[in-house]
Short mmCIF file of C-alpha atoms in Angstrom, two decimals:
data_model
loop_
_atom_site.label_atom_id
_atom_site.label_comp_id
_atom_site.label_asym_id
_atom_site.label_seq_id
_atom_site.Cartn_x
_atom_site.Cartn_y
_atom_site.Cartn_z
CA MET A 1 0.03 0.00 -0.01
CA LYS A 2 2.70 2.26 1.03
CA MET A 3 4.62 1.39 -2.14
CA ARG A 4 1.47 2.05 -4.20
CA GLN A 5 1.14 5.54 -2.56
CA LEU A 6 4.79 6.20 -3.36
CA LEU A 7 4.28 5.11 -6.98
CA LEU A 8 1.12 7.38 -7.43
CA ALA A 9 3.27 10.15 -5.79
CA LEU A 10 6.14 9.53 -8.16
CA THR A 11 3.81 9.33 -11.29
CA PHE A 12 2.28 12.67 -10.18
CA ALA A 13 5.76 14.18 -9.61
CA THR A 14 6.77 12.78 -13.00
CA THR A 15 3.54 14.06 -14.72
CA GLY A 16 4.39 17.49 -12.85
CA THR A 17 7.85 17.52 -14.29
CA LEU A 18 6.71 16.43 -17.75
CA ALA A 19 4.32 19.44 -17.94
CA VAL A 20 6.96 21.67 -16.88
CA THR A 21 9.35 20.03 -19.45
CA GLY A 22 6.59 20.58 -21.97
CA LEU A 23 6.58 24.13 -21.24
CA GLY A 24 10.16 24.27 -21.29
CA LEU A 25 10.28 22.47 -24.68
CA GLY A 26 7.88 25.01 -26.11
CA LEU A 27 10.35 27.74 -24.83
CA VAL A 28 13.43 25.83 -26.14
CA ILE A 29 11.82 25.28 -29.66
CA GLY A 30 11.01 29.07 -29.65
CA GLN A 31 14.41 29.91 -28.83
CA THR A 32 16.02 27.67 -31.36
CA THR A 33 14.02 29.17 -34.03
CA ALA A 34 14.86 32.59 -32.95
CA ALA A 35 18.72 31.69 -32.53
CA LYS A 36 18.67 30.24 -36.15
CA ALA A 37 18.47 33.80 -37.54
CA GLU A 38 21.28 34.89 -35.35
CA GLY A 39 23.14 31.69 -34.86
CA ILE A 40 23.96 31.25 -38.68
CA ARG A 41 27.64 30.23 -38.71
CA SER A 42 30.20 31.09 -41.54
CA GLY A 43 32.27 28.33 -42.96
CA TYR A 44 35.12 30.22 -41.18
CA SER A 45 34.05 28.98 -37.77
CA TYR A 46 34.22 25.51 -38.89
CA ALA A 47 37.73 25.83 -40.48
CA THR A 48 40.97 24.73 -38.64
CA LYS A 49 43.00 27.23 -37.05
CA GLU A 50 45.55 27.14 -39.65
CA THR A 51 43.02 27.81 -42.50
CA GLN A 52 41.61 30.70 -40.24
CA GLY A 53 45.10 31.87 -39.73
CA LEU A 54 45.79 32.25 -43.47
CA GLN A 55 42.39 34.11 -43.95
CA ASP A 56 43.22 36.35 -41.06
CA ASP A 57 46.17 38.12 -42.48
CA ASP A 58 45.78 39.91 -45.84
CA MET A 59 49.44 39.27 -46.55
CA SER A 60 49.19 35.47 -46.10
CA ASN A 61 45.81 35.13 -47.71
CA PRO A 62 46.53 34.10 -51.22
CA GLY A 63 42.92 35.21 -52.25
CA TYR A 64 44.37 38.84 -52.22
CA LEU A 65 46.45 37.88 -55.28
CA TRP A 66 43.08 37.78 -57.26
CA VAL A 67 41.86 40.90 -55.53
CA ASP A 68 45.07 42.63 -56.94
CA THR A 69 44.14 41.20 -60.38
CA GLY A 70 40.76 42.85 -60.12
CA GLU A 71 42.10 46.13 -59.05
CA ASP A 72 44.64 46.29 -61.83
CA LEU A 73 41.75 45.55 -64.30
CA TRP A 74 39.55 48.10 -62.67
CA SER A 75 41.31 50.89 -64.41
CA LYS A 76 42.18 49.37 -67.60
CA ALA A 77 40.35 50.68 -70.52
CA GLU A 78 38.82 47.93 -72.73
CA GLY A 79 36.46 47.32 -75.65
CA ASP A 80 35.09 49.67 -78.39
CA ALA A 81 33.64 52.23 -75.90
CA GLY A 82 37.30 52.88 -74.74
CA LYS A 83 36.23 52.83 -71.04
CA SER A 84 37.45 51.40 -68.00
CA CYS A 85 35.37 50.46 -65.02
CA ASN A 86 36.95 53.22 -63.12
CA ASP A 87 35.94 55.82 -65.75
CA CYS A 88 32.22 55.29 -64.71
CA HIS A 89 32.33 54.09 -61.25
CA GLY A 90 35.29 55.87 -59.64
CA ASP A 91 36.66 54.61 -56.55
CA ALA A 92 35.54 50.97 -56.22
CA ALA A 93 35.81 51.45 -52.40
CA GLU A 94 32.74 53.83 -52.54
CA SER A 95 30.83 52.62 -55.56
CA MET A 96 31.14 48.96 -55.02
CA LYS A 97 30.62 48.82 -51.32
CA LYS A 98 27.13 47.82 -51.49
CA ALA A 99 27.17 45.51 -54.49
CA GLY A 100 28.80 42.75 -52.69
CA VAL A 101 26.11 42.14 -50.34
CA SER A 102 22.89 42.46 -52.40
CA TYR A 103 23.41 40.01 -55.44
CA PRO A 104 21.68 38.08 -56.80
CA LYS A 105 19.12 40.69 -57.56
CA TYR A 106 16.04 40.62 -59.69
CA LYS A 107 16.47 42.67 -62.93
CA ASP A 108 13.51 44.07 -64.83
CA ASP A 109 15.27 44.21 -68.30
CA ILE A 110 16.06 40.45 -68.28
CA GLY A 111 12.99 39.17 -66.18
CA LYS A 112 15.09 37.27 -63.88
CA LEU A 113 17.83 37.19 -61.34
CA GLN A 114 21.25 38.36 -62.06
CA ASN A 115 24.33 37.53 -60.06
CA ILE A 116 27.32 39.52 -59.50
CA GLU A 117 29.42 37.89 -62.09
CA GLN A 118 26.78 38.50 -64.58
CA ARG A 119 26.27 42.06 -63.61
CA ILE A 120 29.96 42.59 -64.07
CA ASN A 121 29.81 40.96 -67.61
CA GLN A 122 26.65 43.11 -68.39
CA CYS A 123 28.95 46.22 -67.80
CA ARG A 124 31.60 44.55 -70.23
CA THR A 125 29.34 43.93 -73.07
CA ASP A 126 26.70 46.81 -72.78
CA ASN A 127 28.79 49.67 -71.37
CA MET A 128 32.28 48.96 -72.58
CA LYS A 129 31.36 47.07 -75.78
CA ALA A 130 33.92 44.58 -74.69
CA LYS A 131 33.74 40.79 -74.83
CA ALA A 132 32.34 39.09 -71.73
CA TRP A 133 34.80 37.44 -69.53
CA LYS A 134 34.56 33.75 -69.30
CA TRP A 135 33.23 32.03 -66.15
CA GLU A 136 36.37 30.94 -64.01
CA SER A 137 38.89 33.04 -65.95
CA SER A 138 41.33 34.73 -63.98
CA GLN A 139 39.70 38.19 -65.03
CA LEU A 140 36.27 37.39 -64.03
CA LEU A 141 37.36 35.79 -60.88
CA GLY A 142 39.74 38.54 -60.07
CA MET A 143 37.15 41.25 -60.71
CA THR A 144 34.42 39.37 -58.76
CA THR A 145 36.72 39.01 -55.92
CA TYR A 146 37.87 42.65 -56.12
CA VAL A 147 34.27 43.92 -56.18
CA ARG A 148 33.01 41.78 -53.27
CA ASN A 149 36.15 42.66 -51.26
CA GLN A 150 34.90 46.05 -51.15
CA SER A 151 31.92 44.87 -49.00
CA ARG A 152 34.08 42.79 -46.45
CA GLY A 153 32.56 42.92 -43.11
CA LEU A 154 29.22 44.23 -44.36
CA PRO A 155 26.19 41.96 -43.60
CA VAL A 156 24.75 39.86 -46.60
CA SER A 157 21.27 41.24 -47.49
CA VAL A 158 19.43 40.17 -50.35
CA ALA A 159 15.86 40.93 -51.58
CA VAL A 160 13.77 37.99 -51.60
CA ASP A 161 10.22 39.54 -51.92
CA GLY A 162 8.34 41.07 -54.73
CA PRO A 163 9.52 40.01 -58.32
CA ALA A 164 12.52 37.88 -56.68
CA ALA A 165 10.02 35.76 -54.77
CA PRO A 166 9.20 33.12 -57.39
CA PHE A 167 12.96 32.69 -58.20
CA PHE A 168 13.76 32.45 -54.54
CA ALA A 169 11.24 29.64 -54.15
CA LYS A 170 12.79 27.73 -57.06
CA GLY A 171 16.27 28.05 -55.31
CA GLU A 172 14.73 26.89 -52.05
CA ALA A 173 13.15 23.86 -53.72
CA PHE A 174 16.54 23.18 -55.38
CA PHE A 175 18.26 23.24 -52.01
CA ASN A 176 15.81 20.58 -50.52
CA GLN A 177 15.56 18.49 -53.62
CA ARG A 178 17.20 15.06 -53.41
CA ARG A 179 19.34 14.36 -56.54
CA GLY A 180 22.09 12.17 -57.84
CA LEU A 181 22.93 8.50 -57.30
CA LEU A 182 23.31 9.15 -53.54
CA ASP A 183 19.73 10.82 -53.58
CA MET A 184 20.82 13.60 -51.28
CA ALA A 185 19.83 17.30 -51.06
CA CYS A 186 21.87 20.11 -50.05
CA LYS A 187 20.10 20.34 -46.84
CA HIS A 188 21.04 16.71 -45.80
CA CYS A 189 24.72 17.82 -45.66
CA HIS A 190 24.51 21.68 -44.92
CA GLU A 191 21.39 21.65 -42.62
CA ASP A 192 20.99 18.31 -40.91
CA ASN A 193 24.62 17.48 -40.59
CA ALA A 194 26.47 20.79 -40.25
CA GLY A 195 29.18 20.31 -37.67
CA ASN A 196 29.32 16.53 -38.35
CA LYS A 197 32.28 14.87 -40.25
CA ILE A 198 31.92 13.49 -43.68
CA ARG A 199 35.18 11.47 -44.58
CA ALA A 200 37.91 13.79 -43.78
CA ASN A 201 35.82 17.01 -43.70
CA VAL A 202 33.81 18.81 -41.17
CA LEU A 203 30.42 19.70 -42.80
CA SER A 204 29.71 23.48 -42.53
CA GLU A 205 26.36 25.13 -43.25
CA GLY A 206 27.45 25.64 -46.76
CA GLN A 207 27.36 29.54 -46.61
CA ILE A 208 28.48 31.60 -49.42
CA ASN A 209 29.58 34.91 -47.66
CA GLY A 210 33.23 34.09 -48.47
CA PHE A 211 32.94 33.66 -52.21
CA PRO A 212 34.82 33.68 -54.36
CA VAL A 213 36.91 31.65 -52.04
CA TYR A 214 40.56 30.74 -52.24
CA ARG A 215 40.34 26.84 -51.86
CA LEU A 216 43.61 25.09 -50.83
CA LYS A 217 42.36 21.98 -52.72
CA TRP A 218 42.04 24.09 -55.86
CA GLY A 219 45.04 25.90 -55.34
CA LYS A 220 43.32 29.06 -56.32
CA VAL A 221 40.09 31.17 -56.19
CA GLY A 222 36.94 29.62 -57.35
CA SER A 223 33.31 31.12 -57.82
CA THR A 224 29.97 30.20 -56.01
CA HIS A 225 28.90 28.06 -59.04
CA ARG A 226 32.11 26.09 -59.26
CA ARG A 227 31.29 25.14 -55.58
CA PHE A 228 27.74 24.23 -56.34
CA ARG A 229 28.93 22.01 -59.33
CA GLY A 230 31.44 20.44 -57.07
CA CYS A 231 28.75 19.63 -54.41
CA ASN A 232 26.41 18.35 -57.14
CA LYS A 233 29.05 16.02 -58.43
CA GLN A 234 29.81 14.67 -55.01
CA VAL A 235 26.30 13.09 -55.00
CA ARG A 236 26.94 11.87 -58.44
CA ALA A 237 24.34 14.19 -59.97
CA LYS A 238 24.67 16.07 -63.12
CA PRO A 239 26.00 19.60 -62.46
CA PHE A 240 24.26 22.59 -64.19
CA LYS A 241 26.27 25.27 -66.04
CA ASN A 242 28.03 28.07 -64.36
CA GLY A 243 25.83 31.04 -64.60
CA SER A 244 22.68 28.92 -65.24
CA ASP A 245 19.24 30.19 -63.89
CA GLU A 246 19.00 27.06 -61.62
CA TYR A 247 22.28 28.08 -59.92
CA VAL A 248 21.48 31.84 -59.78
CA ASN A 249 18.21 30.93 -58.05
CA LEU A 250 19.99 28.53 -55.77
CA GLU A 251 22.60 31.37 -55.08
CA LEU A 252 19.84 33.69 -54.02
CA TYR A 253 18.37 31.22 -51.49
CA VAL A 254 21.79 30.25 -50.18
CA ALA A 255 22.71 33.95 -49.78
CA TRP A 256 19.39 34.56 -47.94
CA ARG A 257 20.17 31.58 -45.56
CA GLY A 258 23.38 33.49 -44.73
CA ARG A 259 21.86 36.85 -44.32
CA GLY A 260 23.56 38.95 -41.90
CA LEU A 261 26.80 36.99 -42.21
CA GLY A 262 29.62 39.39 -42.81
CA VAL A 263 31.07 39.26 -46.38
CA GLU A 264 34.63 37.54 -46.02
CA THR A 265 35.80 37.59 -49.73
CA PRO A 266 38.33 36.27 -50.38
CA ALA A 267 37.60 33.58 -47.56
CA VAL A 268 40.21 30.71 -47.44
CA ARG A 269 38.87 26.98 -47.16
CA ASN A 270 40.29 23.78 -47.42
CA MET B 1 52.44 43.81 -60.88
CA ALA B 2 49.34 41.59 -59.91
CA SER B 3 51.14 38.34 -59.52
CA ALA B 4 53.21 38.82 -56.26
CA ARG B 5 52.77 40.85 -53.07
CA LEU B 6 55.24 42.00 -50.80
CA LYS B 7 54.86 43.93 -47.44
CA VAL B 8 57.64 45.50 -45.39
CA PRO B 9 57.06 47.99 -42.67
CA LYS B 10 57.17 51.57 -44.02
CA LYS B 11 59.22 52.79 -41.04
CA ALA B 12 61.42 51.15 -38.57
CA LYS B 13 64.00 52.18 -35.89
CA LYS B 14 67.61 51.26 -36.65
CA GLY B 15 68.46 47.97 -35.20
CA ASP B 16 64.72 46.70 -35.07
CA ILE B 17 63.90 43.38 -36.31
CA ILE B 18 61.22 43.74 -38.97
CA THR B 19 59.10 41.03 -40.66
CA VAL B 20 58.86 40.78 -44.43
CA LYS B 21 55.92 39.03 -45.92
CA SER B 22 55.19 37.86 -49.32
CA LEU B 23 52.92 36.03 -51.70
CA ILE B 24 53.29 34.99 -55.27
CA LYS B 25 50.86 33.51 -57.68
CA HIS B 26 52.17 30.35 -59.05
CA LYS B 27 50.66 27.03 -59.50
CA MET B 28 53.79 24.97 -58.22
CA GLU B 29 53.11 21.84 -60.40
CA THR B 30 54.92 19.15 -58.28
CA GLY B 31 55.79 16.87 -61.23
CA GLN B 32 54.27 14.03 -59.43
CA ARG B 33 50.66 14.19 -60.65
CA LYS B 34 49.14 12.73 -63.87
CA GLY B 35 46.99 14.53 -66.09
CA LYS B 36 43.70 13.28 -67.50
CA ASP B 37 45.42 11.46 -70.35
CA GLY B 38 47.38 9.53 -67.74
CA LYS B 39 50.71 11.31 -68.72
CA PRO B 40 52.69 12.96 -65.95
CA ILE B 41 52.28 16.81 -65.60
CA PRO B 42 55.86 18.16 -65.94
CA ARG B 43 57.28 19.88 -62.71
CA MET B 44 56.85 23.63 -62.74
CA ILE B 45 57.82 24.99 -59.51
CA ILE B 46 59.58 28.23 -57.95
CA LYS B 47 62.88 26.59 -57.45
CA LYS B 48 64.46 29.72 -55.84
CA VAL B 49 63.52 32.72 -53.88
CA SER B 50 65.93 35.39 -52.86
CA ALA B 51 65.81 38.84 -50.97
CA THR B 52 68.16 41.55 -51.06
CA TYR B 53 68.25 44.68 -48.99
CA ASN B 54 69.97 47.63 -50.90
CA GLY B 55 71.39 45.13 -52.99
CA VAL B 56 72.86 42.86 -50.40
CA GLU B 57 71.34 39.36 -50.13
CA VAL B 58 69.68 38.82 -46.85
CA PHE B 59 67.75 35.76 -47.48
CA SER B 60 67.40 33.00 -49.91
CA ALA B 61 65.85 29.52 -50.37
CA ASP B 62 65.78 26.76 -52.66
CA TRP B 63 62.29 25.33 -52.88
CA ALA B 64 61.08 21.83 -53.42
CA PRO B 65 57.83 20.42 -54.91
CA ALA B 66 56.20 19.90 -51.47
CA VAL B 67 55.63 23.90 -51.31
CA SER B 68 52.00 24.67 -51.73
CA ALA B 69 50.51 26.59 -54.74
CA ASN B 70 50.60 30.37 -54.49
CA PRO B 71 53.13 30.13 -51.58
CA PHE B 72 53.36 32.64 -48.69
CA LEU B 73 56.93 33.37 -47.38
CA SER B 74 57.75 35.48 -44.44
CA PHE B 75 61.11 36.18 -42.76
CA LYS B 76 62.76 38.48 -40.50
CA VAL B 77 65.67 40.89 -41.08
CA ARG B 78 67.27 43.67 -38.96
CA ALA B 79 66.66 47.11 -40.15
CA THR B 80 69.89 48.92 -40.72
CA GLU B 81 69.38 51.71 -43.16
CA SER B 82 66.78 53.21 -45.33
CA GLY B 83 66.44 51.87 -48.84
CA THR B 84 64.74 49.05 -50.79
CA ILE B 85 63.97 45.45 -50.12
CA GLU B 86 63.58 43.37 -53.05
CA LEU B 87 62.31 39.72 -53.54
CA LYS B 88 62.95 37.55 -56.66
CA TRP B 89 61.36 34.42 -57.47
CA THR B 90 62.73 32.09 -60.25
CA ASP B 91 60.85 29.29 -61.60
CA ASP B 92 61.89 26.10 -63.46
CA ASN B 93 61.40 27.98 -66.65
CA GLY B 94 63.76 30.42 -65.65
CA LYS B 95 60.90 33.12 -65.35
CA VAL B 96 61.85 35.69 -62.75
CA VAL B 97 59.28 37.92 -60.74
CA SER B 98 60.37 40.53 -58.83
CA GLN B 99 58.76 42.85 -56.37
CA SER B 100 60.25 45.65 -54.09
CA ALA B 101 59.32 47.83 -51.25
CA LYS B 102 60.88 50.80 -49.63
CA ILE B 103 61.72 51.29 -45.79
CA THR B 104 62.66 54.29 -43.94
CA VAL B 105 65.01 53.63 -41.01
CA GLN B 106 65.49 56.32 -38.36
#
C-alpha cells in the first residue's frame, strides 16, 4: 500500500515534471528558431586554426592575389567604348561597397535574377562594348573577388520578396531536392549535418559569404557556382552550367540563408 | 604587378627586427601528378626565392615540390638603413618575378 502511494506520488511528480518540461520544450523550440537567424555560422567557424590564420592576415591570404588582379583591371580601358570600370564608377571602395552584399538581384530588363559575375559581364558587353569574361577566367574571378572585397565585413542582405519571390522559391526547392545517385539534397549535408564529419571533412552550413573563396584544394580562387557544381558532383548528380538560371536561383536562396553574415571575400577554405 | 605581393613596414628604428611578408601567384606543379590523359604533368615550381636589402642578399631559399600553390613566405631581417627590399622568385622555366618595397629607417 505504501509502495502504491509512493508510486502514485512518483507518477504525479513525473507528470508534474513532464508538464514543466513540456513548457520548457515550447520555450526551447521558440529559442531555437529565434537563434537560427542569429546563430548562422560562416564556414570560417568550421575551418581549422591554420586555415583561419591564412585568412586572417591579408598578406598570407592567397586570395588577395586575385583582389590585386581585379584592382589592376578596374582602371584598364577595354572594348570599343574605350572605357574602364573606373571611368564610370570611380573609386571602387565607394561605388562597389553595396554591390557585394545584395546580389543575386531581380532585374527588370531580363525578367529574372542576375548575380554579381553576370552584372560585371553586363557592364563589359553593354557599357564597355567589350567581350564578356569567361566564367572561372582569372579576369572574371579577379574582378568578382575585387568587387566583393569592397563589402568585406558588411552583412549579406538580399531581396527575396516582390519580383524575386518566385525565383527564390525555385532556389529553395533546389536546396531541398534530393538528387544524384546518392539521392541527397544540399540540406542533408549542410542543414541536418552541419558540424558533423563526412570522411575527412567537417560539414559546414554551406554558406557563400566568403565567395569567391581561395580553396587550398583548388590551389586558387573559385566561384560560388564552381562550388555548387562540386557539391552536385559529390552526390553523383549532373551539375548545371556556371551562370545557369538554376544556380543563380539557388545562389539567392543560399545567400538568404546566410543573411546577416559578414562578407569575407576572399575567404580561405580547405 | 598583380602576381606577387610584398609587405615591409614603411618605417622602422635602426636595429629593429622587422618582418617581411610575401605572396606569389604560382601553380607550383609538383611533377608527381598525372593529367587526365594519364601522362605525368611536368614539374613547374618556383625553385629559388631570394631577397636583397639595398642590393645585399639577406635571405635565400631553394624550394622543393612540397611547397604549396601560391606560396606565402615570411622572414625577419634587421633594419639597418633606409632603402629598398627586393624579392625575386625564379621558376623552373627560368622566369623571374620581382617585387620591391621601400623602408625608412630612423
